[in-house]
PDB file of C-alpha atoms in Angstrom:
ATOM      1  CA  MET A   1      -8.701 -81.671  -6.752  1.00 63.00           C
ATOM      2  CA  GLY A   2      -5.107 -82.737  -6.939  1.00 82.00           C
ATOM      3  CA  ALA A   3      -4.846 -82.755 -10.765  1.00 85.00           C
ATOM      4  CA  ALA A   4      -1.507 -81.951 -12.320  1.00 90.00           C
ATOM      5  CA  GLU A   5      -1.201 -78.405 -13.639  1.00 92.00           C
ATOM      6  CA  PHE A   6      -0.695 -79.556 -17.239  1.00 93.00           C
ATOM      7  CA  VAL A   7      -4.044 -81.370 -17.069  1.00 93.00           C
ATOM      8  CA  THR A   8      -5.995 -78.345 -15.895  1.00 94.00           C
ATOM      9  CA  THR A   9      -4.136 -76.106 -18.369  1.00 95.00           C
ATOM     10  CA  ALA A  10      -5.004 -78.412 -21.274  1.00 96.00           C
ATOM     11  CA  LEU A  11      -8.644 -78.686 -20.242  1.00 96.00           C
ATOM     12  CA  THR A  12      -8.928 -74.936 -19.793  1.00 96.00           C
ATOM     13  CA  ALA A  13      -7.484 -74.428 -23.288  1.00 97.00           C
ATOM     14  CA  GLN A  14     -10.020 -76.870 -24.741  1.00 98.00           C
ATOM     15  CA  ILE A  15     -12.894 -75.125 -22.993  1.00 98.00           C
ATOM     16  CA  THR A  16     -11.667 -71.761 -24.307  1.00 98.00           C
ATOM     17  CA  ALA A  17     -11.413 -73.141 -27.849  1.00 98.00           C
ATOM     18  CA  TYR A  18     -14.944 -74.575 -27.688  1.00 98.00           C
ATOM     19  CA  GLN A  19     -16.252 -71.265 -26.356  1.00 98.00           C
ATOM     20  CA  ARG A  20     -14.675 -69.450 -29.316  1.00 98.00           C
ATOM     21  CA  VAL A  21     -16.394 -71.837 -31.733  1.00 98.00           C
ATOM     22  CA  ILE A  22     -19.725 -71.330 -29.949  1.00 97.00           C
ATOM     23  CA  ASP A  23     -19.298 -67.560 -30.092  1.00 97.00           C
ATOM     24  CA  ARG A  24     -18.518 -67.665 -33.837  1.00 97.00           C
ATOM     25  CA  MET A  25     -21.486 -69.940 -34.540  1.00 95.00           C
ATOM     26  CA  THR A  26     -23.828 -67.761 -32.478  1.00 95.00           C
ATOM     27  CA  THR A  27     -22.657 -64.636 -34.283  1.00 97.00           C
ATOM     28  CA  HIS A  28     -23.018 -66.301 -37.675  1.00 96.00           C
ATOM     29  CA  LEU A  29     -26.506 -67.612 -36.871  1.00 94.00           C
ATOM     30  CA  ALA A  30     -27.604 -64.194 -35.671  1.00 95.00           C
ATOM     31  CA  SER A  31     -26.518 -62.676 -38.990  1.00 97.00           C
ATOM     32  CA  LEU A  32     -28.656 -65.063 -41.066  1.00 96.00           C
ATOM     33  CA  PRO A  33     -32.102 -64.139 -42.316  1.00 97.00           C
ATOM     34  CA  ALA A  34     -34.969 -65.387 -40.143  1.00 96.00           C
ATOM     35  CA  SER A  35     -36.056 -67.942 -42.755  1.00 97.00           C
ATOM     36  CA  GLU A  36     -32.609 -69.573 -42.802  1.00 97.00           C
ATOM     37  CA  ARG A  37     -32.423 -69.619 -38.998  1.00 96.00           C
ATOM     38  CA  ALA A  38     -35.824 -71.326 -38.938  1.00 96.00           C
ATOM     39  CA  GLN A  39     -34.598 -73.975 -41.389  1.00 97.00           C
ATOM     40  CA  ILE A  40     -31.534 -74.620 -39.244  1.00 95.00           C
ATOM     41  CA  GLU A  41     -33.699 -74.894 -36.115  1.00 94.00           C
ATOM     42  CA  GLU A  42     -35.957 -77.386 -37.868  1.00 96.00           C
ATOM     43  CA  ALA A  43     -33.001 -79.462 -39.061  1.00 96.00           C
ATOM     44  CA  SER A  44     -31.506 -79.397 -35.561  1.00 94.00           C
ATOM     45  CA  THR A  45     -34.783 -80.614 -34.084  1.00 94.00           C
ATOM     46  CA  VAL A  46     -34.953 -83.497 -36.564  1.00 92.00           C
ATOM     47  CA  LEU A  47     -31.347 -84.499 -35.797  1.00 91.00           C
ATOM     48  CA  ARG A  48     -31.903 -84.397 -32.024  1.00 91.00           C
ATOM     49  CA  LYS A  49     -34.979 -86.606 -32.365  1.00 88.00           C
ATOM     50  CA  ALA A  50     -33.120 -89.054 -34.602  1.00 85.00           C
ATOM     51  CA  ARG A  51     -30.188 -89.258 -32.199  1.00 84.00           C
ATOM     52  CA  ALA A  52     -32.503 -89.793 -29.240  1.00 85.00           C
ATOM     53  CA  GLY A  53     -34.302 -92.699 -30.921  1.00 80.00           C
ATOM     54  CA  ASP A  54     -34.250 -96.174 -29.433  1.00 68.00           C
ATOM     55  CA  ASN A  55     -33.443 -97.999 -32.627  1.00 72.00           C
ATOM     56  CA  HIS A  56     -29.681 -97.608 -32.658  1.00 68.00           C
ATOM     57  CA  THR A  57     -27.916-100.429 -34.408  1.00 73.00           C
ATOM     58  CA  LEU A  58     -24.946-101.456 -32.334  1.00 73.00           C
ATOM     59  CA  LEU A  59     -21.858-102.919 -33.900  1.00 77.00           C
ATOM     60  CA  PRO A  60     -21.050-106.462 -32.874  1.00 81.00           C
ATOM     61  CA  LEU A  61     -18.190-106.569 -30.429  1.00 79.00           C
ATOM     62  CA  THR A  62     -15.871-109.489 -30.000  1.00 79.00           C
ATOM     63  CA  THR A  63     -13.194-109.882 -27.418  1.00 76.00           C
ATOM     64  CA  ALA A  64      -9.703-110.810 -28.454  1.00 76.00           C
ATOM     65  CA  ARG A  65      -7.974-113.207 -26.157  1.00 77.00           C
ATOM     66  CA  PRO A  66      -4.194-113.208 -26.016  1.00 75.00           C
ATOM     67  CA  LYS A  67      -2.499-116.318 -27.326  1.00 77.00           C
ATOM     68  CA  ASP A  68      -1.311-118.796 -24.764  1.00 72.00           C
ATOM     69  CA  PRO A  69       2.460-118.162 -24.413  1.00 66.00           C
ATOM     70  CA  ARG A  70       3.163-121.883 -23.913  1.00 65.00           C
TER      71      ARG A  70
END
């Protein structure tokens, strides 16, 4: 792809770090009682639905124009 080695090294390190977090979370979830896992699943479902909703309030954006150097 032509990317510099430091770029691919950094991205690979990030992917590895995320994978470690996923592995820890998966292990922790598996160790919970079924009732707690069900509560987490339900909460996750509610959050996904809320995030997917159409009624996001967007912040107003203004553009800053540089001052005229004259």
